[in-house]
Amino acid sequence: MKVTALASVAALALSACSGDNPASRGWLPGSRDTTSNTAELTDLWVNSWIAALIVGLITWALMLWCMIAYRRRKGETGYPRQIAYNVPLEIMYTIVPLVMVGVLFFYTNEVQRSVDEPYEDPNLVIDVRGKQWAWDFNYNYEGEERYFAGVQAELDGEEGVRETLPTLYLPVDEPVTFELNARDVIHSFWIPAFLQKRDMVPGRTNEIHLTPQELGSFDGKCAELCGEYHSEMLFNVEVVTDEEFRDYLQTLPEGQLGDEYDRNPNLHENVAGTEGDD
Ligand SMILES: [Cu+2]
């Protein structure tokens, strides 16, 4: 019984370590190579869980051992010998967690720096504007400026809403810099399969740098509660060939939808009665 249980755990662990199955990727969406960043993000996630599991197993084993080895035996009365202020033990349980935090910090920092490394002079810059409750995409591809103005989805319970969502097109294997902006309140740009999410804050520009590596359709959504229809602030992502991307751009109007469409009711010049008092 014990042996079969052990064998099945070992089999599970082995199968989890091989190939691109869901368990080996910690049940993350997408695949290891969806973008240029997903492999290292996946490794950080999975290895952190393995480290946590090892710590957990050691802790549970020590607890069980204490409970069983030092249980109250028949005929025993009173308290066992009481021990206080064991300095070596206290140093140990201060140092060990510090080391664990240090290791997690080190690897997190490494991956974060690598993922956030900006592209020098990218061919494709997409200025994404979050707005209650849709998305504008301003494309700048090799100097050509085109824009897409998104309309809010209507989740009315009918099928086929997905086809009506704003769609972000990306050419495969082309490094892209996203400039993330908000027109009104704080939103968050999230493509779950890309394993990256970043806030869009009015008045500042955040960036994401990645290279899509696999053709396909992905879901995108706003990940920051931004008002009544936050749940309808959805978009599609289509990763297509360079040719398809160029063809798509030709269908869009020229230019960019910039700050002039932002809603900033509290800006000085927009507040009634504040004209001329500065
Ligand atoms: Cu939002």
PDB file of C-alpha atoms and ligand atoms in Angstrom:
ATOM      1  CA  MET A   1       0.000   0.000   0.000  1.00  0.00           C
ATOM      2  CA  LYS A   2       2.738   2.383   1.065  1.00  0.00           C
ATOM      3  CA  VAL A   3       4.856   1.411  -1.929  1.00  0.00           C
ATOM      4  CA  THR A   4       2.022   1.947  -4.430  1.00  0.00           C
ATOM      5  CA  ALA A   5       1.252   5.361  -2.952  1.00  0.00           C
ATOM      6  CA  LEU A   6       4.922   6.312  -3.124  1.00  0.00           C
ATOM      7  CA  ALA A   7       5.197   5.026  -6.681  1.00  0.00           C
ATOM      8  CA  SER A   8       2.169   7.001  -7.828  1.00  0.00           C
ATOM      9  CA  VAL A   9       3.525  10.182  -6.231  1.00  0.00           C
ATOM     10  CA  ALA A  10       6.864   9.590  -7.962  1.00  0.00           C
ATOM     11  CA  ALA A  11       5.100   8.933 -11.273  1.00  0.00           C
ATOM     12  CA  LEU A  12       3.118  12.142 -10.883  1.00  0.00           C
ATOM     13  CA  ALA A  13       6.269  14.099 -10.082  1.00  0.00           C
ATOM     14  CA  LEU A  14       8.113  12.597 -13.060  1.00  0.00           C
ATOM     15  CA  SER A  15       5.270  13.206 -15.490  1.00  0.00           C
ATOM     16  CA  ALA A  16       4.996  16.743 -14.154  1.00  0.00           C
ATOM     17  CA  CYS A  17       8.633  17.355 -15.025  1.00  0.00           C
ATOM     18  CA  SER A  18       8.449  16.273 -18.645  1.00  0.00           C
ATOM     19  CA  GLY A  19       6.995  18.006 -21.663  1.00  0.00           C
ATOM     20  CA  ASP A  20       4.554  20.866 -21.937  1.00  0.00           C
ATOM     21  CA  ASN A  21       1.697  19.353 -19.926  1.00  0.00           C
ATOM     22  CA  PRO A  22      -0.430  21.567 -17.654  1.00  0.00           C
ATOM     23  CA  ALA A  23       1.146  20.306 -14.415  1.00  0.00           C
ATOM     24  CA  SER A  24       4.721  20.946 -15.563  1.00  0.00           C
ATOM     25  CA  ARG A  25       3.714  24.555 -16.173  1.00  0.00           C
ATOM     26  CA  GLY A  26       1.945  24.966 -12.837  1.00  0.00           C
ATOM     27  CA  TRP A  27      -1.428  25.082 -14.633  1.00  0.00           C
ATOM     28  CA  LEU A  28      -0.613  28.451 -16.174  1.00  0.00           C
ATOM     29  CA  PRO A  29      -2.574  29.500 -19.284  1.00  0.00           C
ATOM     30  CA  GLY A  30      -0.964  29.556 -22.729  1.00  0.00           C
ATOM     31  CA  SER A  31       2.216  27.651 -23.453  1.00  0.00           C
ATOM     32  CA  ARG A  32       5.867  28.002 -22.571  1.00  0.00           C
ATOM     33  CA  ASP A  33       6.692  29.812 -25.800  1.00  0.00           C
ATOM     34  CA  THR A  34       3.633  32.050 -26.209  1.00  0.00           C
ATOM     35  CA  THR A  35       5.877  35.113 -25.898  1.00  0.00           C
ATOM     36  CA  SER A  36       9.571  35.790 -25.400  1.00  0.00           C
ATOM     37  CA  ASN A  37       8.864  36.213 -21.666  1.00  0.00           C
ATOM     38  CA  THR A  38       6.608  33.260 -20.863  1.00  0.00           C
ATOM     39  CA  ALA A  39       9.393  30.666 -20.465  1.00  0.00           C
ATOM     40  CA  GLU A  40      11.227  32.464 -17.672  1.00  0.00           C
ATOM     41  CA  LEU A  41       7.999  33.579 -15.999  1.00  0.00           C
ATOM     42  CA  THR A  42       6.813  29.960 -16.032  1.00  0.00           C
ATOM     43  CA  ASP A  43      10.099  28.742 -14.549  1.00  0.00           C
ATOM     44  CA  LEU A  44       9.955  31.319 -11.748  1.00  0.00           C
ATOM     45  CA  TRP A  45       6.375  30.303 -10.930  1.00  0.00           C
ATOM     46  CA  VAL A  46       6.964  26.542 -11.023  1.00  0.00           C
ATOM     47  CA  ASN A  47      10.295  26.604  -9.178  1.00  0.00           C
ATOM     48  CA  SER A  48       8.852  28.852  -6.452  1.00  0.00           C
ATOM     49  CA  TRP A  49       6.098  26.287  -5.927  1.00  0.00           C
ATOM     50  CA  ILE A  50       8.612  23.429  -5.810  1.00  0.00           C
ATOM     51  CA  ALA A  51      10.671  25.333  -3.218  1.00  0.00           C
ATOM     52  CA  ALA A  52       7.519  26.060  -1.190  1.00  0.00           C
ATOM     53  CA  LEU A  53       6.500  22.406  -1.387  1.00  0.00           C
ATOM     54  CA  ILE A  54       9.902  21.215  -0.154  1.00  0.00           C
ATOM     55  CA  VAL A  55       9.737  23.643   2.780  1.00  0.00           C
ATOM     56  CA  GLY A  56       6.188  22.454   3.453  1.00  0.00           C
ATOM     57  CA  LEU A  57       7.160  18.778   3.395  1.00  0.00           C
ATOM     58  CA  ILE A  58      10.052  19.348   5.825  1.00  0.00           C
ATOM     59  CA  THR A  59       7.803  21.387   8.137  1.00  0.00           C
ATOM     60  CA  TRP A  60       4.969  18.849   8.076  1.00  0.00           C
ATOM     61  CA  ALA A  61       7.429  15.994   8.691  1.00  0.00           C
ATOM     62  CA  LEU A  62       8.962  17.784  11.699  1.00  0.00           C
ATOM     63  CA  MET A  63       5.516  18.516  13.124  1.00  0.00           C
ATOM     64  CA  LEU A  64       4.370  14.919  12.681  1.00  0.00           C
ATOM     65  CA  TRP A  65       7.592  13.610  14.197  1.00  0.00           C
ATOM     66  CA  CYS A  66       7.138  15.806  17.304  1.00  0.00           C
ATOM     67  CA  MET A  67       3.498  14.822  17.679  1.00  0.00           C
ATOM     68  CA  ILE A  68       4.248  11.116  17.439  1.00  0.00           C
ATOM     69  CA  ALA A  69       7.648  10.806  19.149  1.00  0.00           C
ATOM     70  CA  TYR A  70       6.768  13.069  22.078  1.00  0.00           C
ATOM     71  CA  ARG A  71       3.120  12.128  22.540  1.00  0.00           C
ATOM     72  CA  ARG A  72       1.796  11.578  26.056  1.00  0.00           C
ATOM     73  CA  ARG A  73       2.335   7.960  27.026  1.00  0.00           C
ATOM     74  CA  LYS A  74       0.086   5.867  29.260  1.00  0.00           C
ATOM     75  CA  GLY A  75       0.511   6.752  32.919  1.00  0.00           C
ATOM     76  CA  GLU A  76       2.320  10.058  32.297  1.00  0.00           C
ATOM     77  CA  THR A  77       1.135  13.018  34.354  1.00  0.00           C
ATOM     78  CA  GLY A  78       1.990  16.719  34.548  1.00  0.00           C
ATOM     79  CA  TYR A  79       3.911  18.781  32.010  1.00  0.00           C
ATOM     80  CA  PRO A  80       7.001  17.514  30.187  1.00  0.00           C
ATOM     81  CA  ARG A  81      10.305  19.277  30.886  1.00  0.00           C
ATOM     82  CA  GLN A  82       9.859  22.957  29.944  1.00  0.00           C
ATOM     83  CA  ILE A  83      12.591  24.612  27.854  1.00  0.00           C
ATOM     84  CA  ALA A  84      12.908  28.358  27.175  1.00  0.00           C
ATOM     85  CA  TYR A  85      15.435  30.548  25.329  1.00  0.00           C
ATOM     86  CA  ASN A  86      17.289  28.069  23.178  1.00  0.00           C
ATOM     87  CA  VAL A  87      19.639  30.515  21.442  1.00  0.00           C
ATOM     88  CA  PRO A  88      21.013  28.222  18.689  1.00  0.00           C
ATOM     89  CA  LEU A  89      17.452  27.216  17.781  1.00  0.00           C
ATOM     90  CA  GLU A  90      16.298  30.837  17.685  1.00  0.00           C
ATOM     91  CA  ILE A  91      19.235  31.862  15.501  1.00  0.00           C
ATOM     92  CA  MET A  92      18.408  28.952  13.188  1.00  0.00           C
ATOM     93  CA  TYR A  93      14.773  29.923  12.737  1.00  0.00           C
ATOM     94  CA  THR A  94      15.720  33.539  12.115  1.00  0.00           C
ATOM     95  CA  ILE A  95      18.449  32.766   9.583  1.00  0.00           C
ATOM     96  CA  VAL A  96      16.648  30.045   7.599  1.00  0.00           C
ATOM     97  CA  PRO A  97      13.571  32.168   6.678  1.00  0.00           C
ATOM     98  CA  LEU A  98      15.869  35.089   5.814  1.00  0.00           C
ATOM     99  CA  VAL A  99      17.780  32.833   3.428  1.00  0.00           C
ATOM    100  CA  MET A 100      14.505  31.615   1.881  1.00  0.00           C
ATOM    101  CA  VAL A 101      13.259  35.180   1.363  1.00  0.00           C
ATOM    102  CA  GLY A 102      16.673  36.111  -0.049  1.00  0.00           C
ATOM    103  CA  VAL A 103      16.585  33.281  -2.598  1.00  0.00           C
ATOM    104  CA  LEU A 104      13.026  34.149  -3.695  1.00  0.00           C
ATOM    105  CA  PHE A 105      13.995  37.821  -3.932  1.00  0.00           C
ATOM    106  CA  PHE A 106      17.082  37.039  -5.994  1.00  0.00           C
ATOM    107  CA  TYR A 107      15.274  34.982  -8.641  1.00  0.00           C
ATOM    108  CA  THR A 108      12.246  37.303  -8.751  1.00  0.00           C
ATOM    109  CA  ASN A 109      14.540  40.273  -9.300  1.00  0.00           C
ATOM    110  CA  GLU A 110      16.471  38.460 -12.049  1.00  0.00           C
ATOM    111  CA  VAL A 111      13.324  37.534 -13.978  1.00  0.00           C
ATOM    112  CA  GLN A 112      11.674  40.909 -13.463  1.00  0.00           C
ATOM    113  CA  ARG A 113      14.704  42.791 -14.770  1.00  0.00           C
ATOM    114  CA  SER A 114      14.977  40.530 -17.776  1.00  0.00           C
ATOM    115  CA  VAL A 115      11.242  40.736 -18.611  1.00  0.00           C
ATOM    116  CA  ASP A 116      11.156  44.532 -18.225  1.00  0.00           C
ATOM    117  CA  GLU A 117      14.292  45.151 -20.300  1.00  0.00           C
ATOM    118  CA  PRO A 118      13.152  47.734 -22.907  1.00  0.00           C
ATOM    119  CA  TYR A 119      13.720  47.142 -26.630  1.00  0.00           C
ATOM    120  CA  GLU A 120      16.085  49.572 -28.260  1.00  0.00           C
ATOM    121  CA  ASP A 121      14.286  51.262 -31.129  1.00  0.00           C
ATOM    122  CA  PRO A 122      11.421  48.753 -31.666  1.00  0.00           C
ATOM    123  CA  ASN A 123       9.756  48.676 -35.104  1.00  0.00           C
ATOM    124  CA  LEU A 124       6.370  48.318 -33.501  1.00  0.00           C
ATOM    125  CA  VAL A 125       5.055  50.529 -30.722  1.00  0.00           C
ATOM    126  CA  ILE A 126       1.430  50.214 -29.653  1.00  0.00           C
ATOM    127  CA  ASP A 127      -0.010  52.958 -27.490  1.00  0.00           C
ATOM    128  CA  VAL A 128      -2.885  51.248 -25.670  1.00  0.00           C
ATOM    129  CA  ARG A 129      -5.475  53.545 -24.112  1.00  0.00           C
ATOM    130  CA  GLY A 130      -7.745  52.114 -21.456  1.00  0.00           C
ATOM    131  CA  LYS A 131     -11.091  53.877 -21.145  1.00  0.00           C
ATOM    132  CA  GLN A 132     -14.350  53.128 -19.359  1.00  0.00           C
ATOM    133  CA  TRP A 133     -14.978  50.419 -20.637  1.00  0.00           C
ATOM    134  CA  ALA A 134     -13.056  49.597 -23.780  1.00  0.00           C
ATOM    135  CA  TRP A 135      -9.683  50.019 -25.454  1.00  0.00           C
ATOM    136  CA  ASP A 136      -8.085  52.200 -28.119  1.00  0.00           C
ATOM    137  CA  PHE A 137      -5.045  50.808 -29.934  1.00  0.00           C
ATOM    138  CA  ASN A 138      -2.646  53.274 -31.581  1.00  0.00           C
ATOM    139  CA  TYR A 139      -0.268  51.386 -33.856  1.00  0.00           C
ATOM    140  CA  ASN A 140       3.080  52.763 -34.937  1.00  0.00           C
ATOM    141  CA  TYR A 141       4.730  50.227 -37.240  1.00  0.00           C
ATOM    142  CA  GLU A 142       7.932  51.351 -38.915  1.00  0.00           C
ATOM    143  CA  GLY A 143       6.734  54.939 -38.657  1.00  0.00           C
ATOM    144  CA  GLU A 144       3.269  54.282 -40.078  1.00  0.00           C
ATOM    145  CA  GLU A 145       0.563  55.473 -37.692  1.00  0.00           C
ATOM    146  CA  ARG A 146      -2.868  53.847 -37.595  1.00  0.00           C
ATOM    147  CA  TYR A 147      -5.517  53.635 -34.911  1.00  0.00           C
ATOM    148  CA  PHE A 148      -8.357  51.436 -33.771  1.00  0.00           C
ATOM    149  CA  ALA A 149     -11.078  52.895 -31.536  1.00  0.00           C
ATOM    150  CA  GLY A 150     -12.707  50.228 -29.381  1.00  0.00           C
ATOM    151  CA  VAL A 151     -16.383  50.037 -28.502  1.00  0.00           C
ATOM    152  CA  GLN A 152     -17.523  48.504 -25.229  1.00  0.00           C
ATOM    153  CA  ALA A 153     -18.693  44.895 -25.280  1.00  0.00           C
ATOM    154  CA  GLU A 154     -22.260  44.091 -24.333  1.00  0.00           C
ATOM    155  CA  LEU A 155     -22.510  40.923 -22.301  1.00  0.00           C
ATOM    156  CA  ASP A 156     -26.217  40.363 -22.847  1.00  0.00           C
ATOM    157  CA  GLY A 157     -26.148  36.595 -22.378  1.00  0.00           C
ATOM    158  CA  GLU A 158     -26.286  35.977 -26.133  1.00  0.00           C
ATOM    159  CA  GLU A 159     -23.524  34.094 -27.911  1.00  0.00           C
ATOM    160  CA  GLY A 160     -21.178  35.796 -30.335  1.00  0.00           C
ATOM    161  CA  VAL A 161     -20.067  38.683 -28.117  1.00  0.00           C
ATOM    162  CA  ARG A 162     -16.450  37.636 -28.614  1.00  0.00           C
ATOM    163  CA  GLU A 163     -16.600  38.636 -32.296  1.00  0.00           C
ATOM    164  CA  THR A 164     -17.687  42.150 -31.328  1.00  0.00           C
ATOM    165  CA  LEU A 165     -14.842  42.818 -28.889  1.00  0.00           C
ATOM    166  CA  PRO A 166     -12.049  45.280 -29.649  1.00  0.00           C
ATOM    167  CA  THR A 167      -9.222  43.248 -31.192  1.00  0.00           C
ATOM    168  CA  LEU A 168      -5.517  43.866 -30.824  1.00  0.00           C
ATOM    169  CA  TYR A 169      -3.444  42.547 -33.744  1.00  0.00           C
ATOM    170  CA  LEU A 170       0.192  41.582 -33.270  1.00  0.00           C
ATOM    171  CA  PRO A 171       2.676  40.279 -35.854  1.00  0.00           C
ATOM    172  CA  VAL A 172       4.402  37.069 -34.767  1.00  0.00           C
ATOM    173  CA  ASP A 173       8.129  37.208 -33.903  1.00  0.00           C
ATOM    174  CA  GLU A 174       8.172  41.019 -33.947  1.00  0.00           C
ATOM    175  CA  PRO A 175       9.312  42.760 -30.744  1.00  0.00           C
ATOM    176  CA  VAL A 176       6.576  45.099 -29.560  1.00  0.00           C
ATOM    177  CA  THR A 177       6.604  47.870 -26.990  1.00  0.00           C
ATOM    178  CA  PHE A 178       3.231  48.560 -25.402  1.00  0.00           C
ATOM    179  CA  GLU A 179       2.768  52.050 -24.028  1.00  0.00           C
ATOM    180  CA  LEU A 180      -0.032  51.737 -21.500  1.00  0.00           C
ATOM    181  CA  ASN A 181      -2.174  54.801 -20.811  1.00  0.00           C
ATOM    182  CA  ALA A 182      -5.550  55.498 -19.206  1.00  0.00           C
ATOM    183  CA  ARG A 183      -8.102  58.037 -20.368  1.00  0.00           C
ATOM    184  CA  ASP A 184     -10.108  58.295 -17.155  1.00  0.00           C
ATOM    185  CA  VAL A 185      -9.503  55.991 -14.174  1.00  0.00           C
ATOM    186  CA  ILE A 186      -6.942  53.298 -13.376  1.00  0.00           C
ATOM    187  CA  HIS A 187      -7.239  50.214 -15.593  1.00  0.00           C
ATOM    188  CA  SER A 188      -4.951  47.238 -16.009  1.00  0.00           C
ATOM    189  CA  PHE A 189      -3.827  45.679 -19.281  1.00  0.00           C
ATOM    190  CA  TRP A 190      -3.854  41.895 -18.992  1.00  0.00           C
ATOM    191  CA  ILE A 191      -3.392  39.105 -21.519  1.00  0.00           C
ATOM    192  CA  PRO A 192      -3.511  36.017 -19.265  1.00  0.00           C
ATOM    193  CA  ALA A 193      -1.762  33.699 -21.753  1.00  0.00           C
ATOM    194  CA  PHE A 194       1.142  36.174 -21.981  1.00  0.00           C
ATOM    195  CA  LEU A 195       1.539  35.940 -18.165  1.00  0.00           C
ATOM    196  CA  GLN A 196       1.882  39.716 -17.984  1.00  0.00           C
ATOM    197  CA  LYS A 197      -0.365  42.378 -16.554  1.00  0.00           C
ATOM    198  CA  ARG A 198       0.326  46.042 -15.873  1.00  0.00           C
ATOM    199  CA  ASP A 199      -1.644  48.970 -14.487  1.00  0.00           C
ATOM    200  CA  MET A 200      -2.717  51.848 -16.718  1.00  0.00           C
ATOM    201  CA  VAL A 201      -2.648  55.020 -14.662  1.00  0.00           C
ATOM    202  CA  PRO A 202      -4.048  58.383 -15.831  1.00  0.00           C
ATOM    203  CA  GLY A 203      -1.217  60.852 -16.375  1.00  0.00           C
ATOM    204  CA  ARG A 204       1.594  58.340 -16.675  1.00  0.00           C
ATOM    205  CA  THR A 205       2.777  55.759 -19.201  1.00  0.00           C
ATOM    206  CA  ASN A 206       3.717  52.224 -18.208  1.00  0.00           C
ATOM    207  CA  GLU A 207       5.359  49.828 -20.624  1.00  0.00           C
ATOM    208  CA  ILE A 208       5.415  46.136 -21.478  1.00  0.00           C
ATOM    209  CA  HIS A 209       8.025  44.707 -23.830  1.00  0.00           C
ATOM    210  CA  LEU A 210       7.526  41.319 -25.442  1.00  0.00           C
ATOM    211  CA  THR A 211       7.735  39.344 -28.657  1.00  0.00           C
ATOM    212  CA  PRO A 212       4.748  37.112 -29.500  1.00  0.00           C
ATOM    213  CA  GLN A 213       6.140  33.765 -30.635  1.00  0.00           C
ATOM    214  CA  GLU A 214       3.025  31.747 -31.438  1.00  0.00           C
ATOM    215  CA  LEU A 215       0.201  32.420 -33.876  1.00  0.00           C
ATOM    216  CA  GLY A 216      -3.273  32.286 -32.413  1.00  0.00           C
ATOM    217  CA  SER A 217      -6.123  34.001 -30.602  1.00  0.00           C
ATOM    218  CA  PHE A 218      -5.897  35.026 -26.981  1.00  0.00           C
ATOM    219  CA  ASP A 219      -8.157  36.734 -24.457  1.00  0.00           C
ATOM    220  CA  GLY A 220      -7.393  40.127 -22.984  1.00  0.00           C
ATOM    221  CA  LYS A 221      -9.123  41.943 -20.181  1.00  0.00           C
ATOM    222  CA  CYS A 222      -8.983  44.799 -17.729  1.00  0.00           C
ATOM    223  CA  ALA A 223      -7.655  43.595 -14.374  1.00  0.00           C
ATOM    224  CA  GLU A 224      -8.379  46.649 -12.248  1.00  0.00           C
ATOM    225  CA  LEU A 225     -11.895  47.292 -10.982  1.00  0.00           C
ATOM    226  CA  CYS A 226     -12.657  50.443 -12.955  1.00  0.00           C
ATOM    227  CA  GLY A 227     -16.364  51.035 -12.565  1.00  0.00           C
ATOM    228  CA  GLU A 228     -19.787  49.666 -13.360  1.00  0.00           C
ATOM    229  CA  TYR A 229     -18.895  47.784 -16.565  1.00  0.00           C
ATOM    230  CA  HIS A 230     -15.378  46.676 -15.623  1.00  0.00           C
ATOM    231  CA  SER A 231     -16.397  43.096 -16.415  1.00  0.00           C
ATOM    232  CA  GLU A 232     -17.204  44.099 -20.003  1.00  0.00           C
ATOM    233  CA  MET A 233     -13.805  45.682 -20.580  1.00  0.00           C
ATOM    234  CA  LEU A 234     -12.576  42.792 -22.700  1.00  0.00           C
ATOM    235  CA  PHE A 235     -10.546  42.470 -25.882  1.00  0.00           C
ATOM    236  CA  ASN A 236      -9.237  39.842 -28.266  1.00  0.00           C
ATOM    237  CA  VAL A 237      -5.617  39.384 -29.234  1.00  0.00           C
ATOM    238  CA  GLU A 238      -4.804  37.985 -32.668  1.00  0.00           C
ATOM    239  CA  VAL A 239      -1.190  37.038 -33.283  1.00  0.00           C
ATOM    240  CA  VAL A 240      -0.862  36.878 -37.077  1.00  0.00           C
ATOM    241  CA  THR A 241       1.848  36.744 -39.737  1.00  0.00           C
ATOM    242  CA  ASP A 242       3.655  39.931 -40.673  1.00  0.00           C
ATOM    243  CA  GLU A 243       1.833  40.006 -44.017  1.00  0.00           C
ATOM    244  CA  GLU A 244      -1.583  39.685 -42.383  1.00  0.00           C
ATOM    245  CA  PHE A 245      -0.623  42.381 -39.911  1.00  0.00           C
ATOM    246  CA  ARG A 246       0.389  44.793 -42.675  1.00  0.00           C
ATOM    247  CA  ASP A 247      -2.873  44.068 -44.517  1.00  0.00           C
ATOM    248  CA  TYR A 248      -4.838  44.678 -41.322  1.00  0.00           C
ATOM    249  CA  LEU A 249      -3.118  48.027 -40.704  1.00  0.00           C
ATOM    250  CA  GLN A 250      -4.195  49.191 -44.166  1.00  0.00           C
ATOM    251  CA  THR A 251      -7.837  48.753 -43.113  1.00  0.00           C
ATOM    252  CA  LEU A 252      -7.412  51.189 -40.199  1.00  0.00           C
ATOM    253  CA  PRO A 253      -7.673  54.981 -40.349  1.00  0.00           C
ATOM    254  CA  GLU A 254      -4.418  56.936 -40.298  1.00  0.00           C
ATOM    255  CA  GLY A 255      -3.238  58.813 -37.239  1.00  0.00           C
ATOM    256  CA  GLN A 256      -3.409  58.324 -33.490  1.00  0.00           C
ATOM    257  CA  LEU A 257      -6.069  58.875 -30.844  1.00  0.00           C
ATOM    258  CA  GLY A 258      -4.068  60.783 -28.264  1.00  0.00           C
ATOM    259  CA  ASP A 259      -4.595  62.680 -25.037  1.00  0.00           C
ATOM    260  CA  GLU A 260      -7.286  64.872 -26.613  1.00  0.00           C
ATOM    261  CA  TYR A 261      -9.791  62.077 -25.939  1.00  0.00           C
ATOM    262  CA  ASP A 262      -8.835  61.710 -22.279  1.00  0.00           C
ATOM    263  CA  ARG A 263     -11.421  62.567 -19.684  1.00  0.00           C
ATOM    264  CA  ASN A 264      -9.746  64.578 -16.966  1.00  0.00           C
ATOM    265  CA  PRO A 265     -12.551  66.452 -15.233  1.00  0.00           C
ATOM    266  CA  ASN A 266     -10.303  67.520 -12.378  1.00  0.00           C
ATOM    267  CA  LEU A 267      -7.575  69.080 -14.486  1.00  0.00           C
ATOM    268  CA  HIS A 268      -7.251  72.762 -13.612  1.00  0.00           C
ATOM    269  CA  GLU A 269      -8.524  74.064 -16.942  1.00  0.00           C
ATOM    270  CA  ASN A 270     -11.522  71.736 -16.832  1.00  0.00           C
ATOM    271  CA  VAL A 271     -12.882  72.841 -13.471  1.00  0.00           C
ATOM    272  CA  ALA A 272     -15.486  75.603 -13.721  1.00  0.00           C
ATOM    273  CA  GLY A 273     -14.588  78.811 -11.911  1.00  0.00           C
ATOM    274  CA  THR A 274     -10.829  78.259 -11.920  1.00  0.00           C
ATOM    275  CA  GLU A 275     -10.142  80.202 -15.136  1.00  0.00           C
ATOM    276  CA  GLY A 276      -7.616  82.968 -14.796  1.00  0.00           C
ATOM    277  CA  ASP A 277      -6.773  82.534 -11.132  1.00  0.00           C
ATOM    278  CA  ASP A 278      -3.303  81.056 -11.587  1.00  0.00           C
TER     279      ASP A 278
HETATM  280 CU    CU B   1     -10.756  48.926 -16.720  1.00  0.00          CU
END
